[in-house]
XYZ file of C-alpha atoms in Angstrom:
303
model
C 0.000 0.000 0.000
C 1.191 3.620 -0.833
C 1.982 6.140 2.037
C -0.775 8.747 2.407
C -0.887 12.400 4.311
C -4.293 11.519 5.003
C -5.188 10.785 8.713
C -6.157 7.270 9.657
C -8.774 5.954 11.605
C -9.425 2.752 12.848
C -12.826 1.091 12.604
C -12.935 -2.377 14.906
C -15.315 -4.891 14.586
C -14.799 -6.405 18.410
C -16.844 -9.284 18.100
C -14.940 -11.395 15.689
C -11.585 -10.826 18.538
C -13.750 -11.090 21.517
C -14.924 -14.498 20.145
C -11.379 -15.116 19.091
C -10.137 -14.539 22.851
C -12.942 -16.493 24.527
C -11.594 -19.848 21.908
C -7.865 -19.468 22.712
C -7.598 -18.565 26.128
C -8.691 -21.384 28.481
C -11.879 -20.581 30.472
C -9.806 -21.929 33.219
C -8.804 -18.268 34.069
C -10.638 -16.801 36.578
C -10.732 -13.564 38.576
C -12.639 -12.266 41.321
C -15.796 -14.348 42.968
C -14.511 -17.675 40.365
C -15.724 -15.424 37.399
C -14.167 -16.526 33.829
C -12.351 -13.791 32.140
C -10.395 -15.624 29.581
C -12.280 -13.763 27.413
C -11.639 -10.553 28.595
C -8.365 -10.648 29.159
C -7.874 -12.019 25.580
C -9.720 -8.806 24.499
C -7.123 -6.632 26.532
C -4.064 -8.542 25.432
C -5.472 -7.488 21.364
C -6.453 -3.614 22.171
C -3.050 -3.442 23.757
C -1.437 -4.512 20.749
C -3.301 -2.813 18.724
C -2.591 0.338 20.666
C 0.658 -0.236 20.317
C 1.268 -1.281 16.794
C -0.972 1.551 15.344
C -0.429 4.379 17.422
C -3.962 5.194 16.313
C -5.063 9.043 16.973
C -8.983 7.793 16.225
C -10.593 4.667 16.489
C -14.311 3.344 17.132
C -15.205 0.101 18.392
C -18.090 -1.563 17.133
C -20.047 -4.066 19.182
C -22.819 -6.646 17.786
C -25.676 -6.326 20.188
C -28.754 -7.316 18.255
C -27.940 -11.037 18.267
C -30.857 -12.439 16.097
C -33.015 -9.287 16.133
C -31.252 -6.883 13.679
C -33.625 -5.420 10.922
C -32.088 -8.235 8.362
C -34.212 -10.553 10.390
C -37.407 -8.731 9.821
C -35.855 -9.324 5.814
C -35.098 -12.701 6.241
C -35.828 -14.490 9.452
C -33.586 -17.121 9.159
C -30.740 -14.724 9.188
C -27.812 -16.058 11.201
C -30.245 -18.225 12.888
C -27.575 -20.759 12.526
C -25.492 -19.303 15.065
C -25.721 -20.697 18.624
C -25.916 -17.766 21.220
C -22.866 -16.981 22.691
C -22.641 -18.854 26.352
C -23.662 -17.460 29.708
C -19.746 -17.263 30.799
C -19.515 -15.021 27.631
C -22.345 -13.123 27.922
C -21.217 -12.016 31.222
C -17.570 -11.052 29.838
C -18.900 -8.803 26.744
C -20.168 -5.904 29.314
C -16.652 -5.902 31.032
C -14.697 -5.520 27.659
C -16.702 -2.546 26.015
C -16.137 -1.530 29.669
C -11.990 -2.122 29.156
C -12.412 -0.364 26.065
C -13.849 2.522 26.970
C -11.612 3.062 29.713
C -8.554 2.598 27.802
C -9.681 5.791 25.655
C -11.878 4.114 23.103
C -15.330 5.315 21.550
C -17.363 2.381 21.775
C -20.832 2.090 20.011
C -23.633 -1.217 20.118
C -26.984 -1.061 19.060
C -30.100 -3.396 19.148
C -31.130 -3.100 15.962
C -28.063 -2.369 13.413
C -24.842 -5.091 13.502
C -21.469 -3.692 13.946
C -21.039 -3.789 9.938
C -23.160 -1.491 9.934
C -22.088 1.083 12.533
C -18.395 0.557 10.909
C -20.081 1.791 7.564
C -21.841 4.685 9.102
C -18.430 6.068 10.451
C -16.473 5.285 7.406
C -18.788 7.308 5.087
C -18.461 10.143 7.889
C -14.926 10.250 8.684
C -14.597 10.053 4.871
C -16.189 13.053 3.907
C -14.133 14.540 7.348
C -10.669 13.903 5.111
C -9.752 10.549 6.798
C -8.677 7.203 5.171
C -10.554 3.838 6.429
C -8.696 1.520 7.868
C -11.639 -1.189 8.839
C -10.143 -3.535 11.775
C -11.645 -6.777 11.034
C -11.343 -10.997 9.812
C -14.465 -10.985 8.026
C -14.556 -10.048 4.116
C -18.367 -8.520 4.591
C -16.919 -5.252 5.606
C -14.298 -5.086 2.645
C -16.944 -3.950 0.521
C -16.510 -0.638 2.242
C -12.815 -0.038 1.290
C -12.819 3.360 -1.288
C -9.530 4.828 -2.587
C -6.459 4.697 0.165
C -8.791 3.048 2.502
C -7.502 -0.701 3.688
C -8.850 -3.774 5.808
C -6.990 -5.066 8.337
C -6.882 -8.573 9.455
C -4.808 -8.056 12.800
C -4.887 -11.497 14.008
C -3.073 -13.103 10.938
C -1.244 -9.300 10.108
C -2.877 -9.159 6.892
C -3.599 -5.861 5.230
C -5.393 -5.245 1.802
C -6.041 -2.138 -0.237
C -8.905 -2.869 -2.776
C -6.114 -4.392 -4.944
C -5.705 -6.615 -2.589
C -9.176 -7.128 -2.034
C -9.803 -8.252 -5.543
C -6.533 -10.393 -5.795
C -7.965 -12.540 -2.366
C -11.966 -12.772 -2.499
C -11.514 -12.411 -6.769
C -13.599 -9.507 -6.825
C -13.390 -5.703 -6.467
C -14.371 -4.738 -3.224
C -18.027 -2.639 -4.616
C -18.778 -6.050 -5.658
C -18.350 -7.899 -2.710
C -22.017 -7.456 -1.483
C -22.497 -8.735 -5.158
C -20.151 -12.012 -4.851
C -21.940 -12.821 -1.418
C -25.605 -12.393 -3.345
C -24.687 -15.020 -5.777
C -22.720 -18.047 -3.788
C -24.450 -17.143 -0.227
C -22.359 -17.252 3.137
C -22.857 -20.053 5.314
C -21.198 -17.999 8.429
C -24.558 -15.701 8.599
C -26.986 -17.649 6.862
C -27.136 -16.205 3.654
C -28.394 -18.980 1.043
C -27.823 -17.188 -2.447
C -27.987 -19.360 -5.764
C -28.187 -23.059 -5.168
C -24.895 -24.272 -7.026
C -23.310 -21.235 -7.597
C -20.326 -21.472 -6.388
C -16.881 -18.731 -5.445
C -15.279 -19.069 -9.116
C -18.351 -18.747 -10.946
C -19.759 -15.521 -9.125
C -16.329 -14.232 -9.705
C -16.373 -14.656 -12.965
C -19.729 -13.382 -13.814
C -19.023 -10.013 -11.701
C -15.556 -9.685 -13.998
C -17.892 -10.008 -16.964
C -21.117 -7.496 -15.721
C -19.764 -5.486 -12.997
C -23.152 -6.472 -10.653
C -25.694 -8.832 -10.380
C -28.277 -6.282 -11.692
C -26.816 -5.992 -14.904
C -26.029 -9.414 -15.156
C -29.861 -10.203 -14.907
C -30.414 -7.983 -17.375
C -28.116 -10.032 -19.680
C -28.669 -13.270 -19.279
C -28.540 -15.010 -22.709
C -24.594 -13.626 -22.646
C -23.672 -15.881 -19.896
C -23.869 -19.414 -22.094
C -20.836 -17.580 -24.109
C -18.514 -17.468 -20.499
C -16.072 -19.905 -19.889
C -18.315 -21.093 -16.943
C -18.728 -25.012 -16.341
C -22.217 -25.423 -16.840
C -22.778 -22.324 -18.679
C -25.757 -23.082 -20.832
C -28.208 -24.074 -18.189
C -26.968 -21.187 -15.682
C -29.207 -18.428 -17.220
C -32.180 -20.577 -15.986
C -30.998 -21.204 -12.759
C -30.383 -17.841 -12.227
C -33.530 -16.402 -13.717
C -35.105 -19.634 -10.791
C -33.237 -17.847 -8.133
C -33.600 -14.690 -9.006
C -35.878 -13.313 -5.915
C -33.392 -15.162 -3.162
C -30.329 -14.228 -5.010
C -31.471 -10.077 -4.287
C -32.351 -10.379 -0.920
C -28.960 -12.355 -0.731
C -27.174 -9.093 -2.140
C -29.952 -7.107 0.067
C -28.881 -9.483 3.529
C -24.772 -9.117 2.896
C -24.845 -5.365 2.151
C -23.872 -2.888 4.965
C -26.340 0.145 6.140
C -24.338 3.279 5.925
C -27.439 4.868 8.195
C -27.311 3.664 11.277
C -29.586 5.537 13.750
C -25.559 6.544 15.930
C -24.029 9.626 16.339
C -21.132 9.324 13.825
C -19.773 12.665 14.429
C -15.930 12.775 13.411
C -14.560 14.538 16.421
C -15.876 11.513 19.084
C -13.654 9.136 17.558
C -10.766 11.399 19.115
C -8.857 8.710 21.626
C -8.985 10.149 24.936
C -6.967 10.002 28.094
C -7.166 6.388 29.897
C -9.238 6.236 32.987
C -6.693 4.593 35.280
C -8.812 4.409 38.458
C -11.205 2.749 35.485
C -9.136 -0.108 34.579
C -7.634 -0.817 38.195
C -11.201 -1.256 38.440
C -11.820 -3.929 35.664
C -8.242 -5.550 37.021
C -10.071 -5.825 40.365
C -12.722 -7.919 38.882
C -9.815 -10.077 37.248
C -8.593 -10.786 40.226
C -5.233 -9.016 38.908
C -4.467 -10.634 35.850
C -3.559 -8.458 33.026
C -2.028 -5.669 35.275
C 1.405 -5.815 32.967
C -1.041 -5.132 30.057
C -3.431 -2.085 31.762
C -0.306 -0.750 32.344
C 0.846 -0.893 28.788
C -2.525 -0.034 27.327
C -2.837 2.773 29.293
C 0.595 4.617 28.132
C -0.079 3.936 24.266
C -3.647 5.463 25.147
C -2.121 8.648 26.757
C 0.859 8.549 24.327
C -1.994 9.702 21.513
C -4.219 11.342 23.608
């Protein structure tokens, strides 16, 4: 990626390293009253890297809250109705590590109705038109359909980073397709069924040849002339599939209008609140002091 003079900020999608933490981390670790915070201090141990690596002036933390009652399931019910709930010693850690980040300096935002997708894509378009460059904090390729110009997504657990070069090179499609891509060959992670048999290389090619699915539809009889296995019966099975393969596209693309304040200036890292996160090391029963510590001088380092 090119160097920019364009100020950075750092959209997180928590989940996905909260969830990450609470798998590699034995629940074994306990802190004060036998309560598990493997979890939590997982969560600390990435926001202190993080903190330290980027050196990030502005960042916002996205956290799912609706579960199985974000609009998308008023679209489709059985949206990520796959998905087990997360487990009562999890539950109880996810209020403890918006409370970390918060106190480390962090602007933290959930909502009951909107994912964290989509409060990452309400900021972006906002600190966009404020002058900044995107850089969206996250393992899942959903939220690289929001990567415009110098913006990047940032895969910190495996230290991947991709422009939308880099985008197209991995997933085989631009990132303004993505939402596209996801509409044709579904995604089994939230439940999205797109077009029975439609696989990764065939939606990739298709986009390379129409650009969307829209105009696709509107050129079907071209698609028997693709070098597509299959290619002479796939303008039926696509004209079949047509209704599920929208609210596919409809289901995998982000709102940029979540009801948030997405003003540019809270996304400003802020002091730590040390009396804060003795606090939260209380309730671990003093594991993770070494990192507080840490976390709390790359917060005030920026602040």
């Amino acid at each position: 990626m090119q160097a920019t003079s364009r100020r950075t900020v750092y959209l997180i999608d928590a989940s996905i390293y909260i969830f990450r933490a609470w798998f590699s981390v034995p629940d074994s670790m306990r802190g004060e009253n036998g309560m598990p915070v493997n979890a939590l201090y997982g969560f600390c141990r990435f926001l202190t890297e993080f903190a330290e690596k980027s050196n990030a002036s502005h960042v916002g933390i996205a956290f799912d809250e609706s579960l199985t009652q974000s609009f998308r399931n008023e679209l489709y019910p059985a949206y990520k109705m796959n998905r087990e709930l997360p487990p009562e010693d999890l539950k109880k850690q996810f209020k403890y590590c918006k409370r970390l980040a918060e106190a480390a300096g962090f602007h933290c935002v959930g909502h009951d109705r909107y994912e964290a997708d989509d409060i990452i894509a309400t900021w972006s378009a906002n600190m966009r038109r404020a002058g900044f460059r995107n850089a969206i904090v996250s393992g899942d390729k959903d939220l690289a359909q929001l990567l415009q110009g110098e913006d990047f997504w940032w895969d910190f657990a495996r230290n991947v980073q991709l422009d939308s070069y880099g985008v197209t090179q991995k997933f085989g499609v631009p990132p303004e397709c993505i939402q596209d891509y996801l509409g044709l060959c579904g995604d089994a992670v939230d439940n999205i069924p797109g077009v029975p048999g439609v696989g990764p290389k065939t939606a990739s090619v298709l986009l390379s040849e129409f650009g969307s699915m829209e105009r696709m539809y509107d050129n079907l009889d071209a698609i028997t002339q693709l070098p597509i296995r299959g290619a002479k019966s796939l303008p039926e099975k696509l004209a079949t599939h047509k209704e599920v393969a929208m609210l596919s596209k409809l289901l995998a693309t982000v709102a940029y209008d979540a009801p948030i304040d997405a003003s540019p200036d809270l996304l400003q890292r802020r002091s730590a609140e040390v009396s804060s996160l003795q606090e939260i090391g209380h309730i671990m029963g003093g594991r993770g002091d070494g990192l507080f510590a840490r976390l709390a001088e790359a917060s005030n380092r920026v602040a």
